[in-house]
PDB file of C-alpha atoms in Angstrom:
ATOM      1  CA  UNK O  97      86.447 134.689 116.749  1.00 53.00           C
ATOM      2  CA  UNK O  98      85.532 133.980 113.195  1.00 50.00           C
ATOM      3  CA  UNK O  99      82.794 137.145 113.960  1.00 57.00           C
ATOM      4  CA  UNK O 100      85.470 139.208 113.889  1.00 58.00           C
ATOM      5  CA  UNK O 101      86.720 138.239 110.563  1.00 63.00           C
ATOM      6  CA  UNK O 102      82.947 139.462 109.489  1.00 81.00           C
ATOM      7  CA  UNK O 103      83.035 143.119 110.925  1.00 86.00           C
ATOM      8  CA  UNK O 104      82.190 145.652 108.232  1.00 91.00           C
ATOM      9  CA  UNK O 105      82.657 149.093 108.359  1.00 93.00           C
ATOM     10  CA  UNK O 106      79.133 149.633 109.418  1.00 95.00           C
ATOM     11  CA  UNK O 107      80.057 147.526 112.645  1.00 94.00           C
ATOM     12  CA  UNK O 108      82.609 149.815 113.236  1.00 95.00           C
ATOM     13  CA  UNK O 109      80.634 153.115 112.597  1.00 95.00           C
ATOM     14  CA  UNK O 110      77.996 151.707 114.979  1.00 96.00           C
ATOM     15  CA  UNK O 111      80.188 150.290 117.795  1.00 95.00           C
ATOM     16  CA  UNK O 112      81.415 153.767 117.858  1.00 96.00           C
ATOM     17  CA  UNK O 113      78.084 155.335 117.453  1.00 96.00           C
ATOM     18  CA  UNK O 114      77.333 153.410 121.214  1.00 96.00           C
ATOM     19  CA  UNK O 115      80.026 153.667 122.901  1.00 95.00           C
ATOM     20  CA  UNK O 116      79.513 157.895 122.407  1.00 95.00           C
ATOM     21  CA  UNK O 117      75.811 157.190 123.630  1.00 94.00           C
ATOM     22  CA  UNK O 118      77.048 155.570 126.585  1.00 94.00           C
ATOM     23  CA  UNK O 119      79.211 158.521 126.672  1.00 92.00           C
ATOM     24  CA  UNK O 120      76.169 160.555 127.415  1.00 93.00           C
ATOM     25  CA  UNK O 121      74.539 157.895 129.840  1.00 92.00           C
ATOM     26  CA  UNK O 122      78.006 157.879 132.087  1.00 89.00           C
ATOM     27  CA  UNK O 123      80.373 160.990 131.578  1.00 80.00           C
ATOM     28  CA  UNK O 124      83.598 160.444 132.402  1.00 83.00           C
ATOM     29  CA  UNK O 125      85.315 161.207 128.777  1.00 84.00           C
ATOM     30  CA  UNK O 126      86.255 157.705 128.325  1.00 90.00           C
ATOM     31  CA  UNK O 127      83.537 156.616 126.165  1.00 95.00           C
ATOM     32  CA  UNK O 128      83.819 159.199 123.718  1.00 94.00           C
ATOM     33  CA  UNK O 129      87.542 158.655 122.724  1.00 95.00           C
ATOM     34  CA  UNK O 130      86.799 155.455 122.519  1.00 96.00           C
ATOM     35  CA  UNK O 131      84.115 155.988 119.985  1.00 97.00           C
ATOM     36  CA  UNK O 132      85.581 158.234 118.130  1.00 96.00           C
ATOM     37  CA  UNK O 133      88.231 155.518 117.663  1.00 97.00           C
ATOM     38  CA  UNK O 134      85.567 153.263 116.059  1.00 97.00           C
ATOM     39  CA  UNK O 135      84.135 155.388 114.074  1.00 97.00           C
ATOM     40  CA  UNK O 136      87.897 156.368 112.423  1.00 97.00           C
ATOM     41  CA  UNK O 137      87.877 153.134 111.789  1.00 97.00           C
ATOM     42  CA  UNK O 138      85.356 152.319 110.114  1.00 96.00           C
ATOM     43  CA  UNK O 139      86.165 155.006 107.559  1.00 96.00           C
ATOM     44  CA  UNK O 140      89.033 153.872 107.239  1.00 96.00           C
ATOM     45  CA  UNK O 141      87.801 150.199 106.316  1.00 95.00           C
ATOM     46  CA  UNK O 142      85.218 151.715 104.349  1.00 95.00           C
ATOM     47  CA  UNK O 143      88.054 153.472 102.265  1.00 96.00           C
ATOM     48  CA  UNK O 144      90.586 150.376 102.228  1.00 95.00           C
ATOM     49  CA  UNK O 145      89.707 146.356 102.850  1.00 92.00           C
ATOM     50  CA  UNK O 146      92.017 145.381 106.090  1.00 93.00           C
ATOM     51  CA  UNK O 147      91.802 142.032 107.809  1.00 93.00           C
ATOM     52  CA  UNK O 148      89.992 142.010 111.022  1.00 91.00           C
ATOM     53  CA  UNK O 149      93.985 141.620 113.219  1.00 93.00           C
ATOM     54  CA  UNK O 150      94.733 145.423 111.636  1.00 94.00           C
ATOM     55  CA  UNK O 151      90.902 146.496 112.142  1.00 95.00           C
ATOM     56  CA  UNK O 152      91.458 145.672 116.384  1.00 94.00           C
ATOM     57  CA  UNK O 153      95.695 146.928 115.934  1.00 96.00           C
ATOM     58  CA  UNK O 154      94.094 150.066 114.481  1.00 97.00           C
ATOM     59  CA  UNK O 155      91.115 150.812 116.936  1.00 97.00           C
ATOM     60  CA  UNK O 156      93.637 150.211 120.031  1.00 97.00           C
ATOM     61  CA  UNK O 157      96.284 152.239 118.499  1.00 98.00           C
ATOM     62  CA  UNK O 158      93.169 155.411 117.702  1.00 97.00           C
ATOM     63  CA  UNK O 159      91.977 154.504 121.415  1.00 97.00           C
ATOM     64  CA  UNK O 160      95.931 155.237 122.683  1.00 97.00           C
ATOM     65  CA  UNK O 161      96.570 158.436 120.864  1.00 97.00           C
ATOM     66  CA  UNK O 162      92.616 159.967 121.398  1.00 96.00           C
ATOM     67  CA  UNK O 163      92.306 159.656 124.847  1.00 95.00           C
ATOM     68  CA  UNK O 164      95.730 161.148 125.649  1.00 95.00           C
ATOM     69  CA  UNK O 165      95.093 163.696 123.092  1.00 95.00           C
ATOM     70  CA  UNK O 166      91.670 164.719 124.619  1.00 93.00           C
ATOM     71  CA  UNK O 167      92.900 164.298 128.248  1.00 91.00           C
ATOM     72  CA  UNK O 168      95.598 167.001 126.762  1.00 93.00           C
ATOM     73  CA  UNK O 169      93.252 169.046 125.363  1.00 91.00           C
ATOM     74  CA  UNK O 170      90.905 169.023 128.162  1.00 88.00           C
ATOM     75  CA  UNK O 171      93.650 170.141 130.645  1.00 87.00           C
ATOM     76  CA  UNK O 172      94.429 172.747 128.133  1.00 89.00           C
ATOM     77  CA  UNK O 173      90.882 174.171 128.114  1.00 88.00           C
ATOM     78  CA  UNK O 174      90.142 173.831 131.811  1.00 84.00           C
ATOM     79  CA  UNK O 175      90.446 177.456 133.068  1.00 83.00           C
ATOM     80  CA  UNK O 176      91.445 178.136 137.174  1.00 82.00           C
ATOM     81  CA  UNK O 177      88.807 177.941 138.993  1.00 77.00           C
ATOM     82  CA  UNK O 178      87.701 181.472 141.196  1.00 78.00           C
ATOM     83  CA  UNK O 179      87.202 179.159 144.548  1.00 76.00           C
ATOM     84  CA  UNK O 180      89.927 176.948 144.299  1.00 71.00           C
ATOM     85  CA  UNK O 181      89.645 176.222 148.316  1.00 67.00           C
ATOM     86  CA  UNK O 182      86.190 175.094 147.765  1.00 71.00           C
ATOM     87  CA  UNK O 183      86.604 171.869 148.927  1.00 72.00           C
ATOM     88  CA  UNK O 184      89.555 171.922 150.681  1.00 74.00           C
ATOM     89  CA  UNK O 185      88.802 173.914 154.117  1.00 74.00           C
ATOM     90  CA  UNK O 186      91.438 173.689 155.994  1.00 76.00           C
ATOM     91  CA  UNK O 187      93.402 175.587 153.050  1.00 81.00           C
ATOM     92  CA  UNK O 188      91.533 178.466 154.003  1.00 82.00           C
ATOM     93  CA  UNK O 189      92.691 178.682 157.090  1.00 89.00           C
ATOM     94  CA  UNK O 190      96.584 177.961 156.436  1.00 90.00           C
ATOM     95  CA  UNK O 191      98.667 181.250 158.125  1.00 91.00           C
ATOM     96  CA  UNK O 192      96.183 182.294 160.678  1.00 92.00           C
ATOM     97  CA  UNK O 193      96.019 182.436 164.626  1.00 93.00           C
ATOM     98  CA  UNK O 194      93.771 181.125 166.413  1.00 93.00           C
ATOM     99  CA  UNK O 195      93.689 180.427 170.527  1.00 92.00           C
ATOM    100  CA  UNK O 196      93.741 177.251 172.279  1.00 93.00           C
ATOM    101  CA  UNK O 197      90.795 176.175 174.572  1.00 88.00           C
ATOM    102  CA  UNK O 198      92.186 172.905 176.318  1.00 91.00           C
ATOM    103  CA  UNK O 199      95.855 172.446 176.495  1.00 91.00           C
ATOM    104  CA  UNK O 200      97.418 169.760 174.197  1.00 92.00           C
ATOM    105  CA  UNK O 201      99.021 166.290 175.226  1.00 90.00           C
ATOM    106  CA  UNK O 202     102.298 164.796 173.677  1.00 89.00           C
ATOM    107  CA  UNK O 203     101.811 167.184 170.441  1.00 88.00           C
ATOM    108  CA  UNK O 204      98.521 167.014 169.811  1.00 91.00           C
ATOM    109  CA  UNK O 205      95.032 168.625 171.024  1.00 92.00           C
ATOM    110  CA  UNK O 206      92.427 170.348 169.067  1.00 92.00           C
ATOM    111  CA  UNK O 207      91.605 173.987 168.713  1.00 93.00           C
ATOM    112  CA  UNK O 208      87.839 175.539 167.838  1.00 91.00           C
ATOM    113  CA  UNK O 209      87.753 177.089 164.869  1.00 90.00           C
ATOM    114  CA  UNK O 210      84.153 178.746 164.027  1.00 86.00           C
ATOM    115  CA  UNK O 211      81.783 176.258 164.606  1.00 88.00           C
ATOM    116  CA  UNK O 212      84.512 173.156 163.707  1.00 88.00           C
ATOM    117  CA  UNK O 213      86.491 171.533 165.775  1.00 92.00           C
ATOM    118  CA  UNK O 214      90.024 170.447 164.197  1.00 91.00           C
ATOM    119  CA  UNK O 215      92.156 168.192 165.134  1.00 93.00           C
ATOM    120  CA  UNK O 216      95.629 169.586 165.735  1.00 92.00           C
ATOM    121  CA  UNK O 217      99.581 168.623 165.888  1.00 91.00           C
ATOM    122  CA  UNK O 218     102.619 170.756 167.398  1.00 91.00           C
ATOM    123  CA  UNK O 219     105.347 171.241 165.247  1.00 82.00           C
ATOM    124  CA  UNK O 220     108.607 171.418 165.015  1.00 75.00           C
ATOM    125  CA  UNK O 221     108.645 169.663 168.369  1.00 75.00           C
ATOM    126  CA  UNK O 222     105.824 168.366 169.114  1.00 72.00           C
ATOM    127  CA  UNK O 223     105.708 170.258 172.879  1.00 82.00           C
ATOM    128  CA  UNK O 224     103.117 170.324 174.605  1.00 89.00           C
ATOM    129  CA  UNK O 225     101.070 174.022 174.859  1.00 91.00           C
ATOM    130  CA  UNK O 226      98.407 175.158 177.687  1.00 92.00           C
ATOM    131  CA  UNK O 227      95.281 175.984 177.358  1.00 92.00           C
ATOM    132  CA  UNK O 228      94.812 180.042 175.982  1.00 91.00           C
ATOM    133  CA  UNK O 229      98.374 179.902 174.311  1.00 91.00           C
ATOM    134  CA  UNK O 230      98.018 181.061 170.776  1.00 93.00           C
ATOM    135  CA  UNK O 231      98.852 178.855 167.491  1.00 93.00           C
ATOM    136  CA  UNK O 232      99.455 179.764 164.169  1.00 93.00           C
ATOM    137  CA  UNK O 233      98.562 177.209 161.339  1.00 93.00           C
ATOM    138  CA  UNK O 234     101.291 175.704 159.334  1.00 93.00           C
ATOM    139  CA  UNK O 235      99.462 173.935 156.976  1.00 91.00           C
ATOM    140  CA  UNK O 236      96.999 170.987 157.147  1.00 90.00           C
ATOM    141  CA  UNK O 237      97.904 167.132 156.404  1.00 90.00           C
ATOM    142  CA  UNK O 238      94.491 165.501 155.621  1.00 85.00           C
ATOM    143  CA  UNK O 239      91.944 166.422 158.846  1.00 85.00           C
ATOM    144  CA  UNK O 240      94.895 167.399 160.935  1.00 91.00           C
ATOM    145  CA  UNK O 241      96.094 171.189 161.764  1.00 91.00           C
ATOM    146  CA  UNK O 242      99.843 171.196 161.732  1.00 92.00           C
ATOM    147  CA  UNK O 243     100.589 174.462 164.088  1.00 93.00           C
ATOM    148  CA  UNK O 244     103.404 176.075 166.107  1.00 91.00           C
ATOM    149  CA  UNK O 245     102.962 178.357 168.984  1.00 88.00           C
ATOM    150  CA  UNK O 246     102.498 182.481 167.368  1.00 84.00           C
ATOM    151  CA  UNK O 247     102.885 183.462 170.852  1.00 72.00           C
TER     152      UNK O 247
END
């Protein structure tokens, strides 16, 4: 540890200086508060001689309030996105009807829709439907269909 009591500002400057390249090398906006963090202070020891405890209480306390302050200000900037379903399928197909081709066992069957089959459940009961009857989707709880007969 008695490196530590030998860090200059130029250490600091070029700490942070790396940790923004590997910024680059592995996005994630980590890295980057991070580095901004060093290079603060490293200014700031340029500017004022500190002991090496209030150098580390001083980059962990920049680290703190620059990540949440980013992470803030990249929610604030992130704009809606114009598929927001893009990834989530079976969101597009929440409130529609669809028929079923095999009838469904204690609560559950499946039910083609497209070219996917889905897995499905029967709600509020959980009865059992026959095959043709015609379900409505609910809404969708991981890969399952939650459903209720439309018919």
């Amino acid at each position: 540890m008695a490196w530590l009591g030998e860090m200059t500002a130029w250490h600091w400057l070029a700490l942070g200086v790396l940790l923004m390249v590997v910024e680059v090398m592995a996005p994630g906006f980590i890295f980057l508060w991070l580095g901004i963090s060093a290079v603060v202070t490293g200014l700031v020891l340029a500017a004022v001689a500190i002991p090496w405890e209030a150098q580390l209480v001083l980059f962990a306390v920049l680290s703190v309030v620059a990540s949440v302050a980013g992470r803030r200000w990249l929610a604030a900037r992130r704009r809606p996105s114009d598929h927001p379903t893009l990834n989530r399928r079976g969101d597009d197909i929440v409130e529609t009807c669809h028929t079923l081709d095999e009838a469904t066992s204690r609560g559950r069957g499946q039910v083609r829709i497209g070219d996917s089959v889905w897995r499905l459940r029967v709600r509020p009961d959980g009865s059992d439907l026959p095959a043709g009857a015609r379900v409505r989707v609910v809404r969708v709880e991981g890969s399952t269909l939650v459903v209720e007969d439309s018919g």
